[in-house]
Coordinates of C-alpha atoms in Angstrom, one line a residue:
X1 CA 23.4 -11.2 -8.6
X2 CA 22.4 -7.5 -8.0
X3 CA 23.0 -6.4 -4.0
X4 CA 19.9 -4.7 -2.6
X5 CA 20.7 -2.0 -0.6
X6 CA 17.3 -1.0 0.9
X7 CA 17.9 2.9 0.8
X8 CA 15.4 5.9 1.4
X9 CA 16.0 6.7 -2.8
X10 CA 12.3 6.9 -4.5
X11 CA 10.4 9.3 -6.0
X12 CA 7.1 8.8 -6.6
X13 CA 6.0 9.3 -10.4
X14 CA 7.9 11.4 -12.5
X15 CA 6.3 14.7 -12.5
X16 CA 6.8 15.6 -8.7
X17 CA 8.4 18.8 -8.0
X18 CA 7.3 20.2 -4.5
X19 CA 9.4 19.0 -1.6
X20 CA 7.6 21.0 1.4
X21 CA 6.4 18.5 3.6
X22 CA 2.9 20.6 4.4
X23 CA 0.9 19.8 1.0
X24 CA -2.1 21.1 0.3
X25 CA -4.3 18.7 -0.2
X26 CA -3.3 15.7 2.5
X27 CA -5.0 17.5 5.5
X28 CA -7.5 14.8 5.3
X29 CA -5.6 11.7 3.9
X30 CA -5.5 8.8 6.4
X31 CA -1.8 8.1 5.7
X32 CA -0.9 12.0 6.6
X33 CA 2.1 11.4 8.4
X34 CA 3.4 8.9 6.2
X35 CA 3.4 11.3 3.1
X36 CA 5.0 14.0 5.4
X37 CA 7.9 11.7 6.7
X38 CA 8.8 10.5 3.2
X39 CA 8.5 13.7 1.9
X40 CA 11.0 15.1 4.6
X41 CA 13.2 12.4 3.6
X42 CA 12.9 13.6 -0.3
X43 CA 11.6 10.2 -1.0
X44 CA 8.1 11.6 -2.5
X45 CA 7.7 14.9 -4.2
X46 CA 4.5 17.1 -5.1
X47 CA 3.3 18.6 -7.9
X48 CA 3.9 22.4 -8.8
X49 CA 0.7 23.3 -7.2
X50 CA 1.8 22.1 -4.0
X51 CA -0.4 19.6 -4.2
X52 CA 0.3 15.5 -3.7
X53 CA -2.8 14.0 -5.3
X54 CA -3.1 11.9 -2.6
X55 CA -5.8 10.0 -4.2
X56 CA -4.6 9.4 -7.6
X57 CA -3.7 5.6 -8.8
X58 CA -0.5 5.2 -9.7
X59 CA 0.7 3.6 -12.6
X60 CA 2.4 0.1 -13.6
X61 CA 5.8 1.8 -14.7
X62 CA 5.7 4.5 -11.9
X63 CA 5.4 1.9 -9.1
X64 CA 8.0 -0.3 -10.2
X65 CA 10.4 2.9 -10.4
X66 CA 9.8 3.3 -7.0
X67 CA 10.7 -0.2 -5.6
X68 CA 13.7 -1.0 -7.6
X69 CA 14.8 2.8 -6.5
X70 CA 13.8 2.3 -3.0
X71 CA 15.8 -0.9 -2.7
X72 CA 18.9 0.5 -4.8
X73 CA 18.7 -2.1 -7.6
X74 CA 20.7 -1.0 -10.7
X75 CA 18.7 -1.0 -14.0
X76 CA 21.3 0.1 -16.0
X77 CA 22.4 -1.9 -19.1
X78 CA 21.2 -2.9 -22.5
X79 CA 18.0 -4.6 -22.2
X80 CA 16.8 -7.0 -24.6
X81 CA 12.6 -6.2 -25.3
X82 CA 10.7 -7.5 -22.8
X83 CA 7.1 -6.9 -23.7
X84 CA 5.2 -6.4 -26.4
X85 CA 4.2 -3.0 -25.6
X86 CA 8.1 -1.5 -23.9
X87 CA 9.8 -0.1 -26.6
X88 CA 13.8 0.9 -26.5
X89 CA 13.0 4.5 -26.3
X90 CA 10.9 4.3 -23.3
X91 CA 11.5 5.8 -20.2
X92 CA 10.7 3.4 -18.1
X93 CA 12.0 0.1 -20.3
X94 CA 15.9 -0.2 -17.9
X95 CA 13.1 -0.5 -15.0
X96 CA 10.5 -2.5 -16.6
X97 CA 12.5 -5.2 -17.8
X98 CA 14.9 -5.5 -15.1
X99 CA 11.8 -6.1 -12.8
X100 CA 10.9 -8.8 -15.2
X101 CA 14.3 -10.3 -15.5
X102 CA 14.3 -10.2 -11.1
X103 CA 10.9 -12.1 -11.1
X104 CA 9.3 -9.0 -9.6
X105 CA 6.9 -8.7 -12.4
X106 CA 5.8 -11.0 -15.5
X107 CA 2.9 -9.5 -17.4
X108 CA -0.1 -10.5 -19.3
X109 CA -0.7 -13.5 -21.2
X110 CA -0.6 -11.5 -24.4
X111 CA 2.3 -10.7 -23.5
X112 CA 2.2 -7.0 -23.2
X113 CA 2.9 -5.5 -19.5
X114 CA 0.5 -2.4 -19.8
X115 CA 3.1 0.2 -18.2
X116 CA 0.6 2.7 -18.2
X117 CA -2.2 1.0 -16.4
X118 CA -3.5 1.8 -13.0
X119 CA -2.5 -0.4 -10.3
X120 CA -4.7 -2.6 -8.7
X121 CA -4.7 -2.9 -4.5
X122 CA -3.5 -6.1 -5.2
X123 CA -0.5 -5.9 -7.7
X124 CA 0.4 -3.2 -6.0
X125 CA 1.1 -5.3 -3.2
X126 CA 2.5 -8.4 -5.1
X127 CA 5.3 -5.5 -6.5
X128 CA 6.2 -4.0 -3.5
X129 CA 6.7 -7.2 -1.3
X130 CA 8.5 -9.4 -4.2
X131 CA 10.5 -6.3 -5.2
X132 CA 11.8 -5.8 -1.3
X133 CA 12.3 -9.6 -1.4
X134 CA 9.7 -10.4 1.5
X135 CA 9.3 -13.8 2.4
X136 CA 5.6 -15.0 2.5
X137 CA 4.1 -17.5 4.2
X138 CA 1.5 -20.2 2.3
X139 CA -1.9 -19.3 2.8
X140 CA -4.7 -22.0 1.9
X141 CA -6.3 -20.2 -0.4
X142 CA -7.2 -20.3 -4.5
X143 CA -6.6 -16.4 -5.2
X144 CA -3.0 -15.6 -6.2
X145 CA -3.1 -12.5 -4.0
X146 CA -3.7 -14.1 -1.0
X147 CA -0.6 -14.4 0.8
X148 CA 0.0 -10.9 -0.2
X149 CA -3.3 -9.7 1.7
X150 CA -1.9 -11.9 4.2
X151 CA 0.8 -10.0 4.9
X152 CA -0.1 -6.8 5.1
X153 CA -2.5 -8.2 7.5
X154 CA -0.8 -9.8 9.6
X155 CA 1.9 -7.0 9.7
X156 CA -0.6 -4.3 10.7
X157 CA 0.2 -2.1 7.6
X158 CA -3.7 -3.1 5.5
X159 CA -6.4 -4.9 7.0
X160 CA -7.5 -7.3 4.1
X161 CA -10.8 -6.4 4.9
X162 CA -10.1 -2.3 4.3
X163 CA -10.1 -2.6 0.9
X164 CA -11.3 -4.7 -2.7
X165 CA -8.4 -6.3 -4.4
X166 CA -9.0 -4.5 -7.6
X167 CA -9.6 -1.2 -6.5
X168 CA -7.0 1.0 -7.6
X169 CA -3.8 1.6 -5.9
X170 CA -3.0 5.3 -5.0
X171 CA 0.2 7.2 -4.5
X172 CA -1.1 7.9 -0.4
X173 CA -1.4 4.0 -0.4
X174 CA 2.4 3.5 -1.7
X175 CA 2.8 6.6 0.7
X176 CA 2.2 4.5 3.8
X177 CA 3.2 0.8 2.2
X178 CA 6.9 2.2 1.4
X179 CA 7.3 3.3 5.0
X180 CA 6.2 0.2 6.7
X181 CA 8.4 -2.0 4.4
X182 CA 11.6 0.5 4.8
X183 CA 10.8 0.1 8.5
X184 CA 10.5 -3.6 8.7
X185 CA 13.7 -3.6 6.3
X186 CA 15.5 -1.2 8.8
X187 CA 14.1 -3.1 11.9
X188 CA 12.6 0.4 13.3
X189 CA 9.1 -0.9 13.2
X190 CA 8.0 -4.0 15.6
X191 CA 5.7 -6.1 13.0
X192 CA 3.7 -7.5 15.4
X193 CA -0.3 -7.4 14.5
X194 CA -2.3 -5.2 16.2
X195 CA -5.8 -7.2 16.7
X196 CA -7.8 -4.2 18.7
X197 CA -10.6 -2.6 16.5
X198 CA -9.9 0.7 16.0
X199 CA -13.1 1.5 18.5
X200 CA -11.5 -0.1 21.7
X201 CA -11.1 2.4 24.5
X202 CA -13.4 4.3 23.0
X203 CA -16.6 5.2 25.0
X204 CA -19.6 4.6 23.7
X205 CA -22.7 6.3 23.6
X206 CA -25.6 4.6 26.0
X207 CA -28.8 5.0 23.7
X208 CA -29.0 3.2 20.3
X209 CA -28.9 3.7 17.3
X210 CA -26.2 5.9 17.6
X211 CA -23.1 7.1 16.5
X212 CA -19.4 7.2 17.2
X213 CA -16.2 9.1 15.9
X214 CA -13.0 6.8 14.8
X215 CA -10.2 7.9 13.0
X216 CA -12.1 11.4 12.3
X217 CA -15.0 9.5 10.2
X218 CA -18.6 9.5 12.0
X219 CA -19.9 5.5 12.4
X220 CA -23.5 5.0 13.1
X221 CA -24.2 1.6 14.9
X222 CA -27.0 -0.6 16.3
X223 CA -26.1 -2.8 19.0
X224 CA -28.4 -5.6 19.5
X225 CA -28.0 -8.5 22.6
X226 CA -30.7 -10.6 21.8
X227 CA -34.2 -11.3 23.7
X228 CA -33.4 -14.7 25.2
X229 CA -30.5 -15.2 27.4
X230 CA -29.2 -16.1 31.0
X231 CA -27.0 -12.4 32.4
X232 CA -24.3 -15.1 33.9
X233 CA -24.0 -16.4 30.7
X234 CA -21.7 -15.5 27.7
X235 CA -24.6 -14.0 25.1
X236 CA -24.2 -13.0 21.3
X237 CA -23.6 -9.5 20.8
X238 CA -24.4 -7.9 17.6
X239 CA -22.8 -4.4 16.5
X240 CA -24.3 -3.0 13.2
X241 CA -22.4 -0.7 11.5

């Protein structure tokens, strides 16, 4: 049985050169600060242009390079083929099938793995979590994703309503997904859920329709309290985004 030794050890794809953590293009990226602790850590890298490409989707091979890196699991060893589509000579093979061979991944019914696809939000997730050994709980539901989005919810670090499950998954996402799990791993990070909207404590403009600032991004909103109803009583109130 391989010992995980969760370990700040990953690189993100296997181009990255630039390890100042001031790039030039994550000014505006949502996940900022986690991009510039992991890159002060030399756990992500740039490009030569000092760029991060904060946006870009990251492939199958590439993700799974950086969770069996970030938890230290050894991929060395003569493989045996494991898809369809990984040859010997591959870079990525020692990773792809020791993944496989952990459970962490399984591939496509044809029985090709697709190591160059984009990542989905979704297997993104499924990767990460199984490949840090994460325990799940059951969630009632018929999509096999579900008690990934569950997580993620419930531990503050997605909302499941953020995003669509098969919307790709970029390297600023695995940015700020690596550093909550490597914080929940290290016990630095309380994983309680934080249920306040994002607008709470926020004051809000007295004539609608209006608009509001949150998290830098303008929101315009209606907010409508119905026509019939009794001021000492609990009423419906409706905010339209």
């Amino acid at each position: 049985m391989k010992k995980l030794i969760f370990s700040f050890c990953m690189l993100i794809g296997t181009l990255g050169v630039v390890t100042a953590t001031d790039f030039t293009d994550t000014q505006e990226s949502v996940y900022k600060q986690d991009i510039t602790e992991l890159a002060s850590l030399n756990i992500v890298k740039g490009y030569p242009d000092g760029s991060f490409k904060p946006k870009q989707a990251i492939t199958r091979a590439e993700l799974l390079k950086i969770i069996l890196l970030s938890a230290n699991i050894d991929t060395a060893g003569e493989h045996e083929i494991c898809f369809l589509d990984v040859a010997k000579e591959d870079w990525f093979v020692d990773i792809v099938c020791t993944a496989k061979a952990m459970g962490i991944v399984k591939g496509y019914d044809d029985g090709t793995f697709k190591p160059n696809q984009t990542v989905t939000f979704v297997e993104g997730l499924k990767m990460a979590i199984e490949g840090f050994k994460i325990q799940t709980r059951n969630v009632d539901s018929n999509f096999w994703y579900a008690k990934y989005l569950d997580f993620v919810h419930q531990h503050s670090i997605f909302s499941q309503y953020a995003y669509y499950p098969e919307q790709a998954f970029s390297r600023e996402m695995m940015a700020h997904l690596a550093t909550m799990l490597l914080k929940g791993q290290s016990g630095s990070r309380d994983y309680n859920r934080n249920f306040r909207s994002p607008g709470c404590g926020k004051s809000q403009p007295a004539n609608t329709p209006s608009s509001v600032m949150l998290n830098g991004t303008e929101r315009h909103f209606i907010t409508h309290v119905g026509q019939h109803y009794t001021p000492s009583q609990p009423a419906k109130l409706v905010f339209a985004f």
